[in-house]
Amino acid sequence: MALYVMKYGGTSVGSVERIRRVADQVAAVRAGGDDAVIVVSAMSGETNRLVAMAREIMPATVDTRELDVLLSTGEQVTIALLSMALKALNCDARSWTGAQVRVLTDAAHSKARIVDINTDRLRADIEAGCVPVVAGFQGVDEQGNITTLGRGGSDTSAVALAAALGADECRIYTDVDGVYTTDPRVESRARRLDRITFEEMLEMASLGSKVLQIRAVEFAGNYNVPLRVLSSFEPGPGTLITYDTEEDEMEQAVVSGIAFARDEAQVTITGVPDRPGIAYAILGPISDLNIVVDMIIQNVGADGLTDFTFTVNRDDYARVIEHLRSQSSELGGGSVSGDDRVAKLSVVGVGMRSHAGIASRMFRALSEAGINLRLISTSEIKVSVVIDEKYLELGVRSLHEEFELANASVDPD
Ligand code: ASP
Ligand code: MG
């Protein structure tokens, strides 16, 4: 008898009809003799609707304590409805808010971190043959304030519960049937992966694949919780995310996937003095503005001067340019330029550790497609390039082809 934590996202509980279908699936797992703890998101669109109402009342500074009280209601609706639907199938169930369980978090409203989970009540339910249905995305701080974990946070709730309960698997049911070699909307021959490692999934998620919240993957990796992404609409094995043994690594495809992020911007400052402290002088104030900088490249200096290029999210582009221009004299008169129509394209795979030449294959494939590489960066298990946004689709398809990621059973012609 296994224990599964099963998490259903907003689209999976987006209507009463869909909630009934989730209840059918949960009841089937129980009928098969396994135990289940359910975690749900708010009905799709609900969290956005609540945020919009809050913004109408407080356009400038939203009161994050009250916002968390408001947003947590979305999940409270779905836990109650799903519990009712389960009971209607004679499957005993009980709803729990984060505070009722006692999902203890820090006090950082709207981006709280889970500190501890009390599993007593959930275990008592399981022992009594009752399915606990827990509200994702929410917790409570030491002072009893309701907190939320950040958008998409119910994935993290599910993984944290699975870790705390020592569950056999954390199953994330969503509107896609697994993790793909790349986004099927860009490359129709993208293939569902049976397995992927935590490290690869983390890279894919931080490089733009939106299947899972990054924090949830980190959490699962840290606590070694086997994580499975699968469709709530179609049967199928989904994608299992786990640690890999070294033997697996040797046998695996060298590249597991092609990730990309469209909404990038590139910022360059040329002719800054090549002296200790210049990187900090440029990037320190940007991080103080709470702007996340991604790739950072400093050129080799010449004649006492050097150049810096880095990328930021497109939404932050105007602020960064404005800030750097205002600091120009402090930065030794360097001139600032940039481009907010760029995209990042990456190949990811743990197999890179044991195979040479992945970067050069990537560069060749992109050059054959006539795509200019603006920036290049590498890590142990990925190679990323920044290119003009308009070539992104072409780049994704070229790399998907080069690394033979397409479904073997689908004839490309
Ligand atoms: N309902 C929350 C959101 O929309 C949490 C989640 O769906 O994971 O962000
Ligand atoms: Mg969600």
Short mmCIF file of C-alpha atoms and ligand atoms in Angstrom, two decimals:
data_model
loop_
_atom_site.label_atom_id
_atom_site.label_comp_id
_atom_site.label_asym_id
_atom_site.label_seq_id
_atom_site.Cartn_x
_atom_site.Cartn_y
_atom_site.Cartn_z
CA MET A 1 0.00 0.00 0.00
CA ALA A 2 1.51 3.28 -1.11
CA LEU A 3 0.89 6.85 0.00
CA TYR A 4 0.54 9.40 -2.78
CA VAL A 5 0.30 13.14 -2.48
CA MET A 6 -1.81 14.17 -5.48
CA LYS A 7 -1.89 17.83 -6.48
CA TYR A 8 -4.42 19.30 -8.90
CA GLY A 9 -3.85 22.70 -10.48
CA GLY A 10 -6.36 25.38 -11.37
CA THR A 11 -7.53 24.02 -14.73
CA SER A 12 -8.02 20.55 -13.23
CA VAL A 13 -10.48 21.99 -10.71
CA GLY A 14 -11.73 24.78 -12.99
CA SER A 15 -15.42 23.77 -12.88
CA VAL A 16 -17.76 21.61 -10.85
CA GLU A 17 -17.63 19.04 -13.64
CA ARG A 18 -13.84 18.91 -13.47
CA ILE A 19 -13.88 18.68 -9.69
CA ARG A 20 -16.13 15.63 -10.09
CA ARG A 21 -13.59 14.05 -12.43
CA VAL A 22 -10.81 14.66 -9.94
CA ALA A 23 -12.96 13.02 -7.28
CA ASP A 24 -13.40 9.98 -9.56
CA GLN A 25 -9.63 9.66 -9.93
CA VAL A 26 -8.99 9.99 -6.21
CA ALA A 27 -11.72 7.49 -5.38
CA ALA A 28 -10.15 5.04 -7.87
CA VAL A 29 -6.78 5.32 -6.11
CA ARG A 30 -8.47 4.62 -2.77
CA ALA A 31 -10.41 1.72 -4.23
CA GLY A 32 -7.07 0.30 -5.41
CA GLY A 33 -5.97 0.17 -1.78
CA ASP A 34 -3.54 3.09 -1.77
CA ASP A 35 -3.67 6.13 0.49
CA ALA A 36 -3.89 9.65 -0.82
CA VAL A 37 -3.47 13.19 0.45
CA ILE A 38 -4.84 15.75 -1.99
CA VAL A 39 -3.57 19.29 -2.54
CA VAL A 40 -5.50 21.70 -4.73
CA SER A 41 -5.08 25.14 -6.29
CA ALA A 42 -7.84 27.68 -6.69
CA MET A 43 -10.17 27.29 -9.69
CA SER A 44 -8.39 28.60 -12.79
CA GLY A 45 -8.55 32.39 -13.07
CA GLU A 46 -9.70 32.80 -9.50
CA THR A 47 -6.42 34.01 -8.01
CA ASN A 48 -6.07 36.56 -10.82
CA ARG A 49 -9.63 37.73 -10.23
CA LEU A 50 -8.92 38.28 -6.54
CA VAL A 51 -5.65 40.10 -7.25
CA ALA A 52 -7.46 42.41 -9.68
CA MET A 53 -10.07 43.34 -7.08
CA ALA A 54 -7.36 44.12 -4.53
CA ARG A 55 -5.58 46.33 -7.06
CA GLU A 56 -8.78 48.23 -7.72
CA ILE A 57 -9.01 49.15 -4.07
CA MET A 58 -5.30 49.67 -3.48
CA PRO A 59 -3.71 50.53 -6.84
CA ALA A 60 -0.39 51.76 -5.47
CA THR A 61 0.71 49.68 -2.52
CA VAL A 62 -1.20 46.51 -1.91
CA ASP A 63 -1.39 45.52 1.76
CA THR A 64 0.24 42.11 1.57
CA ARG A 65 -1.22 40.81 4.81
CA GLU A 66 -4.76 41.43 3.61
CA LEU A 67 -3.89 40.26 0.11
CA ASP A 68 -2.87 36.89 1.56
CA VAL A 69 -6.14 36.63 3.48
CA LEU A 70 -7.95 37.36 0.23
CA LEU A 71 -5.96 35.03 -2.03
CA SER A 72 -6.13 32.11 0.36
CA THR A 73 -9.91 32.01 -0.15
CA GLY A 74 -9.47 30.66 -3.68
CA GLU A 75 -8.05 27.38 -2.42
CA GLN A 76 -10.56 27.24 0.43
CA VAL A 77 -13.33 26.99 -2.16
CA THR A 78 -11.77 24.05 -3.98
CA ILE A 79 -10.90 21.99 -0.89
CA ALA A 80 -14.51 22.19 0.25
CA LEU A 81 -16.00 21.36 -3.16
CA LEU A 82 -13.63 18.46 -3.77
CA SER A 83 -14.30 17.02 -0.32
CA MET A 84 -18.04 17.18 -1.04
CA ALA A 85 -17.52 15.51 -4.41
CA LEU A 86 -15.52 12.71 -2.78
CA LYS A 87 -18.14 12.16 -0.12
CA ALA A 88 -20.78 11.99 -2.82
CA LEU A 89 -18.84 8.99 -4.16
CA ASN A 90 -18.81 7.43 -0.69
CA CYS A 91 -15.12 8.18 -0.38
CA ASP A 92 -14.62 9.71 3.03
CA ALA A 93 -12.76 13.03 2.84
CA ARG A 94 -12.07 16.14 4.87
CA SER A 95 -10.90 19.60 3.85
CA TRP A 96 -8.05 21.41 5.59
CA THR A 97 -6.78 24.96 5.16
CA GLY A 98 -3.05 25.56 5.55
CA ALA A 99 -3.58 27.08 8.98
CA GLN A 100 -5.75 24.15 10.13
CA VAL A 101 -3.09 21.62 9.18
CA ARG A 102 -0.52 24.00 10.50
CA VAL A 103 1.68 24.59 7.56
CA LEU A 104 3.98 26.93 9.45
CA THR A 105 5.73 29.55 7.32
CA ASP A 106 7.90 32.59 7.86
CA ALA A 107 6.14 35.97 7.88
CA ALA A 108 7.06 37.06 4.34
CA HIS A 109 3.58 37.73 2.99
CA SER A 110 2.97 36.76 -0.63
CA LYS A 111 6.29 34.89 -0.82
CA ALA A 112 6.38 32.94 2.42
CA ARG A 113 8.62 29.92 2.92
CA ILE A 114 7.46 26.78 4.64
CA VAL A 115 9.25 26.20 7.94
CA ASP A 116 7.44 23.18 9.34
CA ILE A 117 4.38 21.03 8.68
CA ASN A 118 2.44 19.32 11.43
CA THR A 119 1.28 16.02 9.97
CA ASP A 120 -0.69 14.75 13.00
CA ARG A 121 -4.15 15.62 11.71
CA LEU A 122 -3.43 14.36 8.23
CA ARG A 123 -2.08 11.08 9.56
CA ALA A 124 -5.11 10.67 11.78
CA ASP A 125 -7.34 11.11 8.73
CA ILE A 126 -5.34 8.59 6.70
CA GLU A 127 -5.49 6.07 9.52
CA ALA A 128 -9.25 6.55 9.74
CA GLY A 129 -9.57 5.82 6.02
CA CYS A 130 -10.40 9.43 5.20
CA VAL A 131 -8.77 11.44 2.42
CA PRO A 132 -7.38 14.78 3.61
CA VAL A 133 -7.88 17.54 1.03
CA VAL A 134 -5.41 20.35 1.74
CA ALA A 135 -5.41 23.90 0.43
CA GLY A 136 -2.21 24.55 -1.50
CA PHE A 137 -0.35 27.86 -1.70
CA GLN A 138 -1.06 28.87 1.89
CA GLY A 139 0.20 28.61 5.43
CA VAL A 140 0.25 30.48 8.68
CA ASP A 141 3.06 32.29 10.48
CA GLU A 142 4.00 32.11 14.19
CA GLN A 143 1.64 34.99 14.91
CA GLY A 144 -1.33 33.29 13.28
CA ASN A 145 -1.34 35.46 10.15
CA ILE A 146 -2.39 33.73 6.95
CA THR A 147 0.45 33.65 4.43
CA THR A 148 0.76 32.61 0.79
CA LEU A 149 3.78 31.08 -0.92
CA GLY A 150 3.94 33.04 -4.18
CA ARG A 151 2.18 32.41 -7.47
CA GLY A 152 2.13 28.78 -8.48
CA GLY A 153 2.92 27.92 -4.86
CA SER A 154 0.61 24.96 -4.52
CA ASP A 155 3.22 22.79 -6.27
CA THR A 156 5.53 23.62 -3.40
CA SER A 157 2.79 22.86 -0.86
CA ALA A 158 2.36 19.42 -2.39
CA VAL A 159 6.06 18.60 -2.42
CA ALA A 160 6.51 19.85 1.14
CA LEU A 161 3.59 17.72 2.32
CA ALA A 162 4.98 14.69 0.50
CA ALA A 163 8.35 15.24 2.20
CA ALA A 164 6.78 15.70 5.63
CA LEU A 165 4.58 12.61 5.24
CA GLY A 166 7.33 10.49 3.67
CA ALA A 167 5.01 9.83 0.73
CA ASP A 168 6.01 7.34 -1.94
CA GLU A 169 5.45 9.85 -4.70
CA CYS A 170 4.24 13.38 -5.20
CA ARG A 171 2.01 13.48 -8.27
CA ILE A 172 1.38 16.84 -9.88
CA TYR A 173 -1.70 16.59 -12.10
CA THR A 174 -1.87 19.38 -14.62
CA ASP A 175 -3.09 20.23 -18.11
CA VAL A 176 -0.07 18.73 -19.87
CA ASP A 177 0.76 15.04 -19.74
CA GLY A 178 4.37 15.45 -18.66
CA VAL A 179 7.63 17.25 -19.24
CA TYR A 180 8.55 17.57 -22.91
CA THR A 181 11.84 17.82 -24.76
CA THR A 182 10.71 21.34 -25.60
CA ASP A 183 7.47 23.32 -25.80
CA PRO A 184 5.17 21.38 -28.16
CA ARG A 185 3.60 24.67 -29.26
CA VAL A 186 6.92 25.59 -30.85
CA GLU A 187 8.04 22.13 -32.02
CA SER A 188 5.14 19.78 -32.69
CA ARG A 189 7.48 16.80 -32.68
CA ALA A 190 8.48 17.43 -29.05
CA ARG A 191 8.44 14.21 -27.09
CA ARG A 192 7.29 13.50 -23.56
CA LEU A 193 10.18 12.41 -21.36
CA ASP A 194 9.64 9.31 -19.22
CA ARG A 195 12.24 10.51 -16.77
CA ILE A 196 14.29 13.59 -16.08
CA THR A 197 16.64 14.41 -13.20
CA PHE A 198 15.97 17.08 -10.60
CA GLU A 199 18.97 19.03 -11.86
CA GLU A 200 17.74 19.00 -15.44
CA MET A 201 14.22 19.88 -14.39
CA LEU A 202 15.55 22.77 -12.35
CA GLU A 203 17.47 24.07 -15.35
CA MET A 204 14.47 23.59 -17.64
CA ALA A 205 12.22 25.42 -15.16
CA SER A 206 14.61 28.31 -14.58
CA LEU A 207 15.31 28.55 -18.30
CA GLY A 208 11.67 29.04 -19.12
CA SER A 209 9.79 25.72 -19.07
CA LYS A 210 6.69 26.48 -17.02
CA VAL A 211 5.46 23.02 -16.13
CA LEU A 212 6.46 23.21 -12.46
CA GLN A 213 7.25 25.96 -10.01
CA ILE A 214 11.04 26.18 -9.56
CA ARG A 215 10.81 26.17 -5.78
CA ALA A 216 8.84 22.95 -5.87
CA VAL A 217 11.54 21.23 -7.90
CA GLU A 218 14.25 22.52 -5.53
CA PHE A 219 12.30 21.29 -2.56
CA ALA A 220 11.74 17.87 -4.09
CA GLY A 221 15.44 17.62 -4.92
CA ASN A 222 16.54 18.65 -1.44
CA TYR A 223 14.24 16.15 0.26
CA ASN A 224 14.54 13.49 -2.44
CA VAL A 225 10.79 13.31 -3.03
CA PRO A 226 10.03 11.43 -6.27
CA LEU A 227 7.95 13.83 -8.31
CA ARG A 228 5.69 12.88 -11.20
CA VAL A 229 4.02 15.31 -13.59
CA LEU A 230 0.96 13.94 -15.31
CA SER A 231 -2.27 14.95 -16.98
CA SER A 232 -5.46 15.17 -15.02
CA PHE A 233 -7.42 14.74 -18.25
CA GLU A 234 -5.81 11.76 -19.96
CA PRO A 235 -4.42 8.55 -18.51
CA GLY A 236 -0.68 8.01 -18.89
CA PRO A 237 2.55 7.62 -16.92
CA GLY A 238 3.63 11.28 -17.16
CA THR A 239 7.23 12.20 -16.40
CA LEU A 240 9.07 11.03 -13.31
CA ILE A 241 11.60 13.47 -11.83
CA THR A 242 14.22 11.75 -9.67
CA TYR A 243 17.88 11.47 -8.87
CA ASP A 244 19.93 9.56 -11.34
CA THR A 245 22.54 6.96 -10.74
CA GLU A 246 25.79 7.29 -12.65
CA GLU A 247 24.93 4.29 -14.83
CA ASP A 248 21.68 5.95 -15.88
CA GLU A 249 23.67 9.01 -16.76
CA MET A 250 25.96 7.08 -19.10
CA GLU A 251 23.05 5.54 -20.94
CA GLN A 252 20.94 8.64 -21.18
CA ALA A 253 20.59 10.89 -24.16
CA VAL A 254 23.26 13.56 -23.99
CA VAL A 255 20.74 16.34 -24.24
CA SER A 256 17.36 15.98 -22.54
CA GLY A 257 15.68 19.15 -23.63
CA ILE A 258 15.69 22.55 -25.27
CA ALA A 259 14.53 25.35 -22.98
CA PHE A 260 13.89 28.94 -23.90
CA ALA A 261 12.77 32.25 -22.47
CA ARG A 262 11.35 34.94 -24.71
CA ASP A 263 10.99 37.90 -22.42
CA GLU A 264 14.64 38.77 -22.08
CA ALA A 265 16.54 41.99 -22.57
CA GLN A 266 20.24 42.63 -23.07
CA VAL A 267 22.08 45.58 -21.55
CA THR A 268 25.62 46.64 -22.47
CA ILE A 269 27.86 49.27 -20.92
CA THR A 270 31.05 49.95 -22.80
CA GLY A 271 34.18 51.88 -21.89
CA VAL A 272 34.05 51.52 -18.11
CA PRO A 273 37.36 51.62 -16.17
CA ASP A 274 38.94 48.17 -15.82
CA ARG A 275 39.56 48.32 -12.07
CA PRO A 276 38.63 46.41 -8.90
CA GLY A 277 35.04 47.09 -7.85
CA ILE A 278 33.62 47.99 -11.25
CA ALA A 279 31.38 44.90 -11.50
CA TYR A 280 30.01 45.66 -8.08
CA ALA A 281 29.54 49.33 -8.94
CA ILE A 282 27.43 48.36 -11.95
CA LEU A 283 25.52 45.36 -10.66
CA GLY A 284 25.24 46.08 -6.92
CA PRO A 285 22.72 48.92 -7.32
CA ILE A 286 20.73 46.86 -9.81
CA SER A 287 20.32 44.04 -7.35
CA ASP A 288 19.40 46.65 -4.71
CA LEU A 289 16.55 47.64 -7.04
CA ASN A 290 15.46 44.00 -6.70
CA ILE A 291 16.09 43.31 -10.35
CA VAL A 292 17.32 39.83 -11.18
CA VAL A 293 20.33 39.77 -13.47
CA ASP A 294 20.88 36.58 -15.41
CA MET A 295 23.83 36.09 -17.76
CA ILE A 296 26.76 38.40 -17.00
CA ILE A 297 29.66 38.78 -19.37
CA GLN A 298 32.69 41.00 -18.90
CA ASN A 299 35.03 41.50 -21.78
CA VAL A 300 38.80 41.28 -21.52
CA GLY A 301 40.02 44.83 -20.79
CA ALA A 302 42.08 46.92 -23.20
CA ASP A 303 43.71 50.32 -22.59
CA GLY A 304 42.38 50.37 -19.04
CA LEU A 305 38.77 50.05 -20.20
CA THR A 306 36.36 47.14 -20.37
CA ASP A 307 32.76 46.28 -21.38
CA PHE A 308 29.95 44.57 -19.51
CA THR A 309 26.90 42.88 -20.92
CA PHE A 310 24.15 41.24 -18.93
CA THR A 311 20.55 40.17 -19.34
CA VAL A 312 17.46 41.05 -17.33
CA ASN A 313 13.79 40.34 -17.66
CA ARG A 314 12.21 42.52 -20.34
CA ASP A 315 9.90 44.14 -17.77
CA ASP A 316 12.94 45.54 -15.95
CA TYR A 317 14.73 46.78 -19.07
CA ALA A 318 13.63 50.42 -19.04
CA ARG A 319 14.43 50.81 -15.34
CA VAL A 320 17.90 49.33 -15.74
CA ILE A 321 18.78 51.53 -18.74
CA GLU A 322 17.52 54.63 -16.97
CA HIS A 323 19.44 53.76 -13.82
CA LEU A 324 22.72 53.10 -15.64
CA ARG A 325 22.43 56.30 -17.69
CA SER A 326 21.88 58.30 -14.52
CA GLN A 327 25.03 56.71 -13.05
CA SER A 328 27.17 57.21 -16.13
CA SER A 329 29.65 59.64 -14.58
CA GLU A 330 30.09 57.44 -11.45
CA LEU A 331 30.83 54.59 -13.84
CA GLY A 332 33.63 56.49 -15.56
CA GLY A 333 31.54 57.77 -18.46
CA GLY A 334 30.73 54.34 -19.90
CA SER A 335 28.09 54.39 -22.62
CA VAL A 336 24.92 52.37 -22.18
CA SER A 337 23.06 50.51 -24.91
CA GLY A 338 20.77 47.52 -25.12
CA ASP A 339 18.10 45.54 -26.87
CA ASP A 340 14.85 44.31 -25.42
CA ARG A 341 13.94 41.99 -28.31
CA VAL A 342 16.20 39.11 -27.43
CA ALA A 343 15.54 35.59 -26.24
CA LYS A 344 17.51 32.92 -24.45
CA LEU A 345 17.85 29.46 -25.90
CA SER A 346 19.43 26.58 -23.98
CA VAL A 347 20.27 22.92 -24.32
CA VAL A 348 20.08 20.97 -21.08
CA GLY A 349 21.31 17.51 -20.16
CA VAL A 350 23.24 15.73 -17.42
CA GLY A 351 24.83 13.65 -20.21
CA MET A 352 26.96 16.69 -21.04
CA ARG A 353 29.17 15.83 -18.11
CA SER A 354 30.39 12.72 -19.86
CA HIS A 355 30.20 13.87 -23.48
CA ALA A 356 32.34 16.53 -25.12
CA GLY A 357 31.36 18.71 -28.04
CA ILE A 358 27.77 19.58 -27.18
CA ALA A 359 28.40 23.32 -27.34
CA SER A 360 30.07 23.07 -30.74
CA ARG A 361 27.19 20.97 -32.13
CA MET A 362 24.81 23.62 -30.84
CA PHE A 363 26.80 26.45 -32.42
CA ARG A 364 27.04 24.61 -35.74
CA ALA A 365 23.32 23.90 -35.88
CA LEU A 366 22.48 27.52 -35.12
CA SER A 367 24.98 28.83 -37.65
CA GLU A 368 23.50 26.55 -40.32
CA ALA A 369 20.17 28.14 -39.51
CA GLY A 370 21.78 31.56 -40.02
CA ILE A 371 21.25 32.62 -36.41
CA ASN A 372 23.69 35.04 -34.82
CA LEU A 373 24.73 34.37 -31.23
CA ARG A 374 24.89 37.50 -29.14
CA LEU A 375 25.95 35.99 -25.82
CA ILE A 376 27.03 32.52 -24.76
CA SER A 377 27.21 31.00 -21.31
CA THR A 378 27.74 27.46 -20.10
CA SER A 379 27.43 25.42 -16.94
CA GLU A 380 28.01 21.76 -16.18
CA ILE A 381 24.71 20.62 -17.64
CA LYS A 382 23.63 23.40 -19.97
CA VAL A 383 24.71 25.74 -22.74
CA SER A 384 22.72 28.95 -23.21
CA VAL A 385 22.83 31.53 -25.95
CA VAL A 386 21.07 34.84 -26.39
CA ILE A 387 19.71 35.47 -29.89
CA ASP A 388 17.33 37.85 -31.64
CA GLU A 389 13.84 37.06 -30.50
CA LYS A 390 12.56 36.68 -34.04
CA TYR A 391 14.76 33.61 -34.59
CA LEU A 392 13.68 31.84 -31.43
CA GLU A 393 11.29 29.32 -33.02
CA LEU A 394 13.76 28.51 -35.76
CA GLY A 395 16.51 28.05 -33.17
CA VAL A 396 14.39 25.72 -31.02
CA ARG A 397 13.52 23.54 -34.01
CA SER A 398 17.09 23.43 -35.30
CA LEU A 399 18.42 22.26 -31.94
CA HIS A 400 15.60 19.79 -31.44
CA GLU A 401 16.59 18.27 -34.76
CA GLU A 402 20.34 18.41 -34.14
CA PHE A 403 20.07 16.53 -30.85
CA GLU A 404 17.56 14.03 -32.24
CA LEU A 405 14.96 14.72 -29.62
CA ALA A 406 11.92 14.15 -31.80
CA ASN A 407 9.59 11.29 -31.26
CA ALA A 408 11.21 8.28 -32.96
CA SER A 409 7.83 6.93 -34.01
CA VAL A 410 6.81 10.11 -35.81
CA ASP A 411 8.03 10.37 -39.37
CA PRO A 412 9.44 13.88 -39.85
CA ASP A 413 8.29 13.93 -43.46
N1 ASP B 1 -3.74 29.70 -6.94
C1 ASP B 1 -2.39 30.13 -6.85
C2 ASP B 1 -1.95 30.81 -8.12
O1 ASP B 1 -2.73 30.93 -9.05
C3 ASP B 1 -1.47 29.02 -6.48
C4 ASP B 1 -1.34 27.94 -7.51
O2 ASP B 1 -2.13 27.81 -8.44
O3 ASP B 1 -0.41 27.14 -7.39
O4 ASP B 1 -0.84 31.24 -8.23
MG MG B 2 -1.22 26.86 -10.68
#
